[in-house]
PDB file of C-alpha atoms in Angstrom:
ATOM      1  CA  UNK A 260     233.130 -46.673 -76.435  1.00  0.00           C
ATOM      2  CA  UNK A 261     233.865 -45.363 -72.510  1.00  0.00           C
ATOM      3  CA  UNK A 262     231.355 -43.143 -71.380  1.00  0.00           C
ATOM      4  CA  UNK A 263     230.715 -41.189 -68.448  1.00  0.00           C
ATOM      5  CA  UNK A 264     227.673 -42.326 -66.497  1.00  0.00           C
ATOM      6  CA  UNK A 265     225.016 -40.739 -63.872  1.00  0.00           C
ATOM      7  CA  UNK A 266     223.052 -41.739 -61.082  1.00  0.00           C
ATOM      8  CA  UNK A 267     220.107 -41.349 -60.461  1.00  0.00           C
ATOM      9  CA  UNK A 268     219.037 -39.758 -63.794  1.00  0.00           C
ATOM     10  CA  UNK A 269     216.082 -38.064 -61.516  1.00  0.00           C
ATOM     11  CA  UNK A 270     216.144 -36.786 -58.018  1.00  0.00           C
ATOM     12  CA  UNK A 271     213.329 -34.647 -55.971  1.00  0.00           C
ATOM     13  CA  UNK A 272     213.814 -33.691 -52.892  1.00  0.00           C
ATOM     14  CA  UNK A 273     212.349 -31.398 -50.498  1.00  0.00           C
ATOM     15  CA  UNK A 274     214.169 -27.860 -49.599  1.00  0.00           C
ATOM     16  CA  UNK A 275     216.511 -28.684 -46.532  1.00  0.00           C
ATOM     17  CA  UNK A 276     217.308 -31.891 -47.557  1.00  0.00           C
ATOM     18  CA  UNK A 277     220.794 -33.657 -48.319  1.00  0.00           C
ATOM     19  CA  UNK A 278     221.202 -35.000 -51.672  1.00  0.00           C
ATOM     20  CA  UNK A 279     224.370 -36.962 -53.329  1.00  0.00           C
ATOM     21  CA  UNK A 280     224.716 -37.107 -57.124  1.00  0.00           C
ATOM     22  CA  UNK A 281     226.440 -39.797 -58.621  1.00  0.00           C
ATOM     23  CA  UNK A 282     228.891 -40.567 -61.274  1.00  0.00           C
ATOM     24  CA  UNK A 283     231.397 -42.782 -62.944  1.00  0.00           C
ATOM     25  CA  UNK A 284     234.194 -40.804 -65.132  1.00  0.00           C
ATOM     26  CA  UNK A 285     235.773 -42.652 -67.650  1.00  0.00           C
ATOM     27  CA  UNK A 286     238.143 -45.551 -66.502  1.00  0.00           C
ATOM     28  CA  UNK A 287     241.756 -43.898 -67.317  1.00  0.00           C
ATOM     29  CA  UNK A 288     240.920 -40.373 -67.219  1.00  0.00           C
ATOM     30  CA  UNK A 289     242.091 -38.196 -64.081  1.00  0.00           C
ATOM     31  CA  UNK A 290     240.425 -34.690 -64.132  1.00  0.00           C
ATOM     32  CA  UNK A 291     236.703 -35.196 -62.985  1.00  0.00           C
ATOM     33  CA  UNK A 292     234.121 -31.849 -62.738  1.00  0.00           C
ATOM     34  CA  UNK A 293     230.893 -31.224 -61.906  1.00  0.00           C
ATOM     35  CA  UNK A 294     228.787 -28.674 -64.375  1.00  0.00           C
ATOM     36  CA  UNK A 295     225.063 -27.397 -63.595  1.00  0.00           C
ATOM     37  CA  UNK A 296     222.382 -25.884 -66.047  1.00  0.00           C
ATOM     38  CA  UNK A 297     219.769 -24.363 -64.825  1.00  0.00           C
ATOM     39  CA  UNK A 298     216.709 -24.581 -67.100  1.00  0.00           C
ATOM     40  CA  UNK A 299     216.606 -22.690 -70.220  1.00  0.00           C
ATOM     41  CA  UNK A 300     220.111 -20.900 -68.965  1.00  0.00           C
ATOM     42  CA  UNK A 301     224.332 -22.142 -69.833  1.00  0.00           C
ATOM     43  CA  UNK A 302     226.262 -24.495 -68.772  1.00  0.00           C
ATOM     44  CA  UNK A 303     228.285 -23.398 -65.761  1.00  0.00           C
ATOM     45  CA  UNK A 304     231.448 -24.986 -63.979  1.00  0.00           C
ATOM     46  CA  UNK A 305     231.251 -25.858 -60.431  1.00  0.00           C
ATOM     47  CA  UNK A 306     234.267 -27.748 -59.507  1.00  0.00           C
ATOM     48  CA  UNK A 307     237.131 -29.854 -60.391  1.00  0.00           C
ATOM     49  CA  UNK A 308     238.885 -32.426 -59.082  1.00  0.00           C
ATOM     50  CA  UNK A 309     242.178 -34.219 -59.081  1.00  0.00           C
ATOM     51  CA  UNK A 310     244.386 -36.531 -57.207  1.00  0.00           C
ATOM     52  CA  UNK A 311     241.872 -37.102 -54.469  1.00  0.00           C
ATOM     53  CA  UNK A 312     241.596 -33.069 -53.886  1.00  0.00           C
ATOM     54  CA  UNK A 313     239.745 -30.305 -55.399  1.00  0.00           C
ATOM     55  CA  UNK A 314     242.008 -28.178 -58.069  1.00  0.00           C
ATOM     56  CA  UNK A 315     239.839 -25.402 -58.931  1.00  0.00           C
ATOM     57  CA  UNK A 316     236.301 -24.038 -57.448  1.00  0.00           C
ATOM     58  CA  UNK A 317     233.514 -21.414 -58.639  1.00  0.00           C
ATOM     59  CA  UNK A 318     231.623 -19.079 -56.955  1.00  0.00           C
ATOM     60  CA  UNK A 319     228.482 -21.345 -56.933  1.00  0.00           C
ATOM     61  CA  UNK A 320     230.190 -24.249 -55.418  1.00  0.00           C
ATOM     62  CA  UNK A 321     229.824 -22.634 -51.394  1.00  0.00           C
ATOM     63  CA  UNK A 322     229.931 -24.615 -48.189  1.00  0.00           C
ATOM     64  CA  UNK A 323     226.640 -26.526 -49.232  1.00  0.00           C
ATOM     65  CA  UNK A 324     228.488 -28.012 -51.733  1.00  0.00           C
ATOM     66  CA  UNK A 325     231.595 -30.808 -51.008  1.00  0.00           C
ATOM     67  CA  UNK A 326     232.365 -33.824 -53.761  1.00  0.00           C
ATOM     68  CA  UNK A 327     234.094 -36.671 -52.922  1.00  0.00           C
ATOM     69  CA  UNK A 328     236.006 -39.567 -55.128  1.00  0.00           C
ATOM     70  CA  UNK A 329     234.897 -42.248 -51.995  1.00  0.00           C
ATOM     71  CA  UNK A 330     236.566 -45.252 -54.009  1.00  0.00           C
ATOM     72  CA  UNK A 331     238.274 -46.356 -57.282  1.00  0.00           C
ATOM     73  CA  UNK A 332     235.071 -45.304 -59.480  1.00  0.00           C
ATOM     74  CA  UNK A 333     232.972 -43.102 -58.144  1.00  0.00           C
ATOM     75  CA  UNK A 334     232.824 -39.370 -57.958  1.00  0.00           C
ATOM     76  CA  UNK A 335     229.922 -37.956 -56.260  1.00  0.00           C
ATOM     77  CA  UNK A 336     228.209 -34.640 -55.707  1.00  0.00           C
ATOM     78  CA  UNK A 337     226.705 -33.664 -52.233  1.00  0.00           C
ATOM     79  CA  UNK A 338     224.458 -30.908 -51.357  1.00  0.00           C
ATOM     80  CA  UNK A 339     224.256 -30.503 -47.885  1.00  0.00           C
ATOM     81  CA  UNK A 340     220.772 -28.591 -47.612  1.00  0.00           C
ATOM     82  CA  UNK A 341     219.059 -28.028 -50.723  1.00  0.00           C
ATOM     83  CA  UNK A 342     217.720 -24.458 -51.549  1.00  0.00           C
ATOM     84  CA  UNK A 343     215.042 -23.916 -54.264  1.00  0.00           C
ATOM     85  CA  UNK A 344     217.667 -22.861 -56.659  1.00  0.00           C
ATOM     86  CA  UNK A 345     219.924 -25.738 -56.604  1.00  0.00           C
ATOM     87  CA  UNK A 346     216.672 -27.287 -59.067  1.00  0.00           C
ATOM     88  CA  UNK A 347     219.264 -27.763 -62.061  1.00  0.00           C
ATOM     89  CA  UNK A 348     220.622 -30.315 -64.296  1.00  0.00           C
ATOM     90  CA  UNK A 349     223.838 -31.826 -63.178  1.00  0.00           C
ATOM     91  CA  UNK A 350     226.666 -33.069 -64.901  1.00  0.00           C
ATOM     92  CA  UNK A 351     229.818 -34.971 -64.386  1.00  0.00           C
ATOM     93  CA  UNK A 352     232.395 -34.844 -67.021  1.00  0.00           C
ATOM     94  CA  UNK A 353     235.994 -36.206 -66.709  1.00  0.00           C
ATOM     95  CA  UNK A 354     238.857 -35.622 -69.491  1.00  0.00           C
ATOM     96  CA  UNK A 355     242.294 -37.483 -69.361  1.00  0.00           C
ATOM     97  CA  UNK A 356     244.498 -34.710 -68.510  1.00  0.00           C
ATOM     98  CA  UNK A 357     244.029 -31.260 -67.708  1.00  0.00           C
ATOM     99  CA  UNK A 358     242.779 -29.023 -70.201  1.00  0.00           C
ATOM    100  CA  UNK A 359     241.671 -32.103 -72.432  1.00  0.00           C
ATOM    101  CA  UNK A 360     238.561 -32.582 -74.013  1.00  0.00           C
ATOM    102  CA  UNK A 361     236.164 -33.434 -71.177  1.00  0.00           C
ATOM    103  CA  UNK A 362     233.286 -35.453 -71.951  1.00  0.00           C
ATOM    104  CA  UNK A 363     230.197 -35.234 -70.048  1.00  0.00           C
ATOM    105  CA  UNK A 364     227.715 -38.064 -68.641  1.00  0.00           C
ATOM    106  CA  UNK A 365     223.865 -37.870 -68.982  1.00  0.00           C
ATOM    107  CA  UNK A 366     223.002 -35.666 -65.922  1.00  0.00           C
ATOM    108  CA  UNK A 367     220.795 -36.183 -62.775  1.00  0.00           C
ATOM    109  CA  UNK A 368     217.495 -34.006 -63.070  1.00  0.00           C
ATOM    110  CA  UNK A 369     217.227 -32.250 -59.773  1.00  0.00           C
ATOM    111  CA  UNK A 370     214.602 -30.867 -58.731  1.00  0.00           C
ATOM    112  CA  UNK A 371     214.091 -29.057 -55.160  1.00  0.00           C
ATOM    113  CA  UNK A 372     210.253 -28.514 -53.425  1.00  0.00           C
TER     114      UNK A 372
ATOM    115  CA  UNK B 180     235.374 -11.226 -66.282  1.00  0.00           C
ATOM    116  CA  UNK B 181     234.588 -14.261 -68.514  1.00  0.00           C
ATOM    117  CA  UNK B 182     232.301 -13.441 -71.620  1.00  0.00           C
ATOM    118  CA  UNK B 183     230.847 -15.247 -74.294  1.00  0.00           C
ATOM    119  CA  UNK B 184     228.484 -14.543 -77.139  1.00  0.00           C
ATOM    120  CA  UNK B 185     226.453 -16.572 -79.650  1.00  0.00           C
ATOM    121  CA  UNK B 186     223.565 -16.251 -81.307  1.00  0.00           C
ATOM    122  CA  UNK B 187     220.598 -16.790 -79.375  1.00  0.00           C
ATOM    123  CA  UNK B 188     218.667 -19.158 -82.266  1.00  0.00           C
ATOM    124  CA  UNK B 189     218.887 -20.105 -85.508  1.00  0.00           C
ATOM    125  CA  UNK B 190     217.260 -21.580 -88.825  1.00  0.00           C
ATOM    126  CA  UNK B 191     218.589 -23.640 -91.668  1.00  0.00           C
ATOM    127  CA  UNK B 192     217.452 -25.779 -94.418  1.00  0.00           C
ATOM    128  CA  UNK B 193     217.958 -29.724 -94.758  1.00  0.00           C
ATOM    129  CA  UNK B 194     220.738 -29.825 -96.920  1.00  0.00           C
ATOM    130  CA  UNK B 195     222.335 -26.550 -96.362  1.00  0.00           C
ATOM    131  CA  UNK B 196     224.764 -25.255 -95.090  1.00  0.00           C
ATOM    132  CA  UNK B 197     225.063 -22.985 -91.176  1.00  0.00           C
ATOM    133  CA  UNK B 198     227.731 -20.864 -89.917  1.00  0.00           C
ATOM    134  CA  UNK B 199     227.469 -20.217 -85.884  1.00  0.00           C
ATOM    135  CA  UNK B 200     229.604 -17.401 -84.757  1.00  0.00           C
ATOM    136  CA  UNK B 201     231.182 -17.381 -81.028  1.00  0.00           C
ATOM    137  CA  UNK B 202     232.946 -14.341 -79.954  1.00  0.00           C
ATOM    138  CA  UNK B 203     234.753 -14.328 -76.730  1.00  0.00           C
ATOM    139  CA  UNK B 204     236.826 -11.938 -74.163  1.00  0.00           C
ATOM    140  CA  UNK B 205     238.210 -13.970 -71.338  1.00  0.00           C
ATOM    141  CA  UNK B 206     240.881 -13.350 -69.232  1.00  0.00           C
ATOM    142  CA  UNK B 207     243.071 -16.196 -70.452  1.00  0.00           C
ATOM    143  CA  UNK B 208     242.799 -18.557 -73.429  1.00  0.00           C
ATOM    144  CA  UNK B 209     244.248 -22.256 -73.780  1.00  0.00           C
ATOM    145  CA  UNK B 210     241.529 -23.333 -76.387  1.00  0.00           C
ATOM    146  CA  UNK B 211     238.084 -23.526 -77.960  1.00  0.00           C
ATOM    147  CA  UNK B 212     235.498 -26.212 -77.742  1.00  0.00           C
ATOM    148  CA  UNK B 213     232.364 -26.839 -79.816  1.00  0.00           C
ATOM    149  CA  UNK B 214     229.718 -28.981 -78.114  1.00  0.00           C
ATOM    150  CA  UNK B 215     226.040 -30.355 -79.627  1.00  0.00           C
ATOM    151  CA  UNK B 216     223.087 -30.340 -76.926  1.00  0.00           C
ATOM    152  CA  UNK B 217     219.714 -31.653 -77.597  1.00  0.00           C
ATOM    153  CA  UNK B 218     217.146 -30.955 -75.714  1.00  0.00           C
ATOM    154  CA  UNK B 219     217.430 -32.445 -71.753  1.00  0.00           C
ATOM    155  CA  UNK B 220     220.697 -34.427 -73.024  1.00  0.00           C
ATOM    156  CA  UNK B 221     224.601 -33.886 -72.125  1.00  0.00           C
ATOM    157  CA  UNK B 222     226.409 -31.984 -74.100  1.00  0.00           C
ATOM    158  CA  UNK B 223     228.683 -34.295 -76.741  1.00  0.00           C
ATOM    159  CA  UNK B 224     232.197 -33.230 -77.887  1.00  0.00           C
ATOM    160  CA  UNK B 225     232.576 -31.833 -81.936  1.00  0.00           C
ATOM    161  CA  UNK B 226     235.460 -29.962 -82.298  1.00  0.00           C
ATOM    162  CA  UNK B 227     238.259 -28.080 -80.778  1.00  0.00           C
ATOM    163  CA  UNK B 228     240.534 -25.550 -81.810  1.00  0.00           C
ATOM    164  CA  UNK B 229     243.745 -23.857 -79.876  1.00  0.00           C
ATOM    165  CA  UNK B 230     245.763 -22.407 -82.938  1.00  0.00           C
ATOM    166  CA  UNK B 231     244.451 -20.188 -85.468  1.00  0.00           C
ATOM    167  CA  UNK B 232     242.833 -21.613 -88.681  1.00  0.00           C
ATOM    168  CA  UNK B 233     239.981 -24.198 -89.345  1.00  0.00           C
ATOM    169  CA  UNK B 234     239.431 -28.070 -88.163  1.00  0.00           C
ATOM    170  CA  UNK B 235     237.534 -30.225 -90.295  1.00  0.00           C
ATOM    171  CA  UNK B 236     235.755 -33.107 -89.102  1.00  0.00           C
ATOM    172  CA  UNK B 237     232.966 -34.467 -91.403  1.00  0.00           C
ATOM    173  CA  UNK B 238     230.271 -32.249 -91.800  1.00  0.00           C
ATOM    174  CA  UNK B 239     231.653 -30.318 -88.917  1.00  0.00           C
ATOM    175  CA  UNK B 240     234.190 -27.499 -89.263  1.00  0.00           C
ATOM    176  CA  UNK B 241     235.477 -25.072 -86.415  1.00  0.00           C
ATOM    177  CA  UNK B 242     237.924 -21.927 -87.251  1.00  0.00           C
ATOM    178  CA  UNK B 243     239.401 -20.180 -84.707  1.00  0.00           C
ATOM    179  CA  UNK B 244     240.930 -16.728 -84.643  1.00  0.00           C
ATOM    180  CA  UNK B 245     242.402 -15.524 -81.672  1.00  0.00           C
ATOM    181  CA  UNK B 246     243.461 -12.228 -82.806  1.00  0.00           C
ATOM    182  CA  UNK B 247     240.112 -11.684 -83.131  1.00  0.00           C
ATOM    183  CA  UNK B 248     238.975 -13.567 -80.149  1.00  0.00           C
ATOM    184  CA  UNK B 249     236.256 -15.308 -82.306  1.00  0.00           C
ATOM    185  CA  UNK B 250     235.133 -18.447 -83.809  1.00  0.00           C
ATOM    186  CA  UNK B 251     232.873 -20.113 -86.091  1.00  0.00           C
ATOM    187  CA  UNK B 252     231.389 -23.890 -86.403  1.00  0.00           C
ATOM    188  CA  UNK B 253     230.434 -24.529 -89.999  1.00  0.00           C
ATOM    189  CA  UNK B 254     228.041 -27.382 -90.411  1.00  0.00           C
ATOM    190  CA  UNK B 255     227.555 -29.084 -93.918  1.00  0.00           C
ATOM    191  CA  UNK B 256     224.999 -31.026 -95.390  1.00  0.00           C
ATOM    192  CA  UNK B 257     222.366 -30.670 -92.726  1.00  0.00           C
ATOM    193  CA  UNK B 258     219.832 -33.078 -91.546  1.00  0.00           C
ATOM    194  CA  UNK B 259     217.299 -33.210 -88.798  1.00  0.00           C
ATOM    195  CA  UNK B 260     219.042 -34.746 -86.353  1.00  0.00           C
ATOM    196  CA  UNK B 261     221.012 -31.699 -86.330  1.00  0.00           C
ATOM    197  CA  UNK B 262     218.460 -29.909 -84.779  1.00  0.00           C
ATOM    198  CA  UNK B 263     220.028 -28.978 -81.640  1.00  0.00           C
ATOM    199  CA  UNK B 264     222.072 -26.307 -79.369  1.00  0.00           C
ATOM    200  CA  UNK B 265     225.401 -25.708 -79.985  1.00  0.00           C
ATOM    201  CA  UNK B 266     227.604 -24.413 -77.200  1.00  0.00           C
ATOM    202  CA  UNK B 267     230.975 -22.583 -77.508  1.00  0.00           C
ATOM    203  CA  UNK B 268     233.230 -23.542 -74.558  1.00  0.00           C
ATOM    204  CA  UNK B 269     236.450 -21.538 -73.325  1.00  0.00           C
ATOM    205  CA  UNK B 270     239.351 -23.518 -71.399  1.00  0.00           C
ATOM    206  CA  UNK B 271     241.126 -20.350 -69.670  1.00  0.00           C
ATOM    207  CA  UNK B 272     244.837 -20.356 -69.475  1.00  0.00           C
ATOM    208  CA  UNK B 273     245.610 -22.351 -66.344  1.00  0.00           C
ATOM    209  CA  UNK B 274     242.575 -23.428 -65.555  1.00  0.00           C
ATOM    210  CA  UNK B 275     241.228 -26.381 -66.541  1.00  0.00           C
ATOM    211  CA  UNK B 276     237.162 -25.582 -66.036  1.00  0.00           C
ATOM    212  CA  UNK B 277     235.103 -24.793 -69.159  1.00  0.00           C
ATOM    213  CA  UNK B 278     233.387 -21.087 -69.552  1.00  0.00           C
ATOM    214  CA  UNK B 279     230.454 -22.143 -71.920  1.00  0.00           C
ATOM    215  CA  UNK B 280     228.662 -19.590 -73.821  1.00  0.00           C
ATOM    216  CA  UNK B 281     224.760 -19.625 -74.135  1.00  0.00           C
ATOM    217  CA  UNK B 282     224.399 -21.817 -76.848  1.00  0.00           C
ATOM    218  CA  UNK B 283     222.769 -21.489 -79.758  1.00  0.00           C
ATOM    219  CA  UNK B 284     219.367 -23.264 -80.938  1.00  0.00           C
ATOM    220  CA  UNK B 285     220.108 -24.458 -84.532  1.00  0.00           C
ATOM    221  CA  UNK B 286     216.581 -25.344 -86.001  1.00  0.00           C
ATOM    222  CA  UNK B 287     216.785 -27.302 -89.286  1.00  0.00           C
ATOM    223  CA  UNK B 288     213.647 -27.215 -91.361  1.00  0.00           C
ATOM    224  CA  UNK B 289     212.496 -29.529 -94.327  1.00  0.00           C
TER     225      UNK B 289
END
């Protein structure tokens, strides 16, 4: 069965630094997004992404924050200087259309010093 | 404002039956989605409702009434494995980003 995957599956970096999350959506699907949990908190939407171009934003995702769909597979997730509290666990999900089930890859473990 | 409630934890018995309530007031609403969690894992698809009424899958049932802006997932039969959180997600009309409630731990006990 397809499945969304996530590299690396652990990242830790020092506050300041640039960091790029990875993932792989599902071959046919077209809506990608990026989720983050904090520890012990919910699940909460960062960004979507569609047709090479970001469809829909939150409040978290500020100008530290760009994604980029660099080729036919990837998707990836860039902080540009790391604060303390971007130490989360990040997800990729992608769904087929808009509004579809999305189903979510493993995460990347960050974790900012 | 987006808001979503659950149940912060809960406790079952192997073999019996859970109900786990999600109530919700969002400024739009194009569907409900039930997700499983375990612990440091992604969150796995297990139901989804966007008319009113109940969706059967297995052990897994999800009723949704919008009316009411609430909805339940029913789980059957329960075993160990289903030890786990189980988030409540809300697709707002026109947007195509989840809101996820809190989740809620479901511990299952011998």
């Amino acid at each position: 069965e397809p499945e969304v995957t996530q590299t690396p599956s652990h990242q830790v970096t020092q506050m300041g630094q640039e960091v790029i999350l990875r993932c792989v959506p599902i071959s046919n699907h077209l809506y990608f997004y990026w989720y983050r949990q904090i520890l012990g908190q919910k699940v909460e939407f960062l960004v979507s992404f569609y047709n090479n171009e970001i469809s829909e934003k939150s409040e978290i995702f500020d100008d530290q924050f760009s994604v980029e769909r660099p080729d036919g597979s990837n998707f990836t997730l860039k902080i540009r200087s790391t604060k303390l509290e971007d130490s989360a666990m990040y997800f990729c999900a992608s769904s087929e259309n808009a509004g579809e089930t999305q189903y979510f890859g493993p995460g990347t473990r960050l974790l900012v010093l | 404002g987006q808001n979503i409630d659950q149940p912060t934890e809960m406790t079952a018995t192997e073999g019996a039956i859970v109900q786990i309530n999600c109530t919700y007031q969002t400024s739009g609403f194009n569907g409900l989605f039930w997700y499983q969690q375990h612990a440091g894992e992604a969150p796995t698809f297990l139901s989804y409702n966007v008319l009113d009424g109940l969706e059967e899958k297995g052990r897994f049932s999800s009723f949704l009434s919008r009316s009411k802006g609430y909805s339940y997932l029913l789980l059957k039969e329960l075993q160990m494995k289903d030890s786990a959180s189980y988030l409540c997600a809300v697709r707002v009309l026109y947007g195509q980003n989840f809101v996820f409630g809190p989740g809620t731990r479901l511990s299952v006990l011998p």
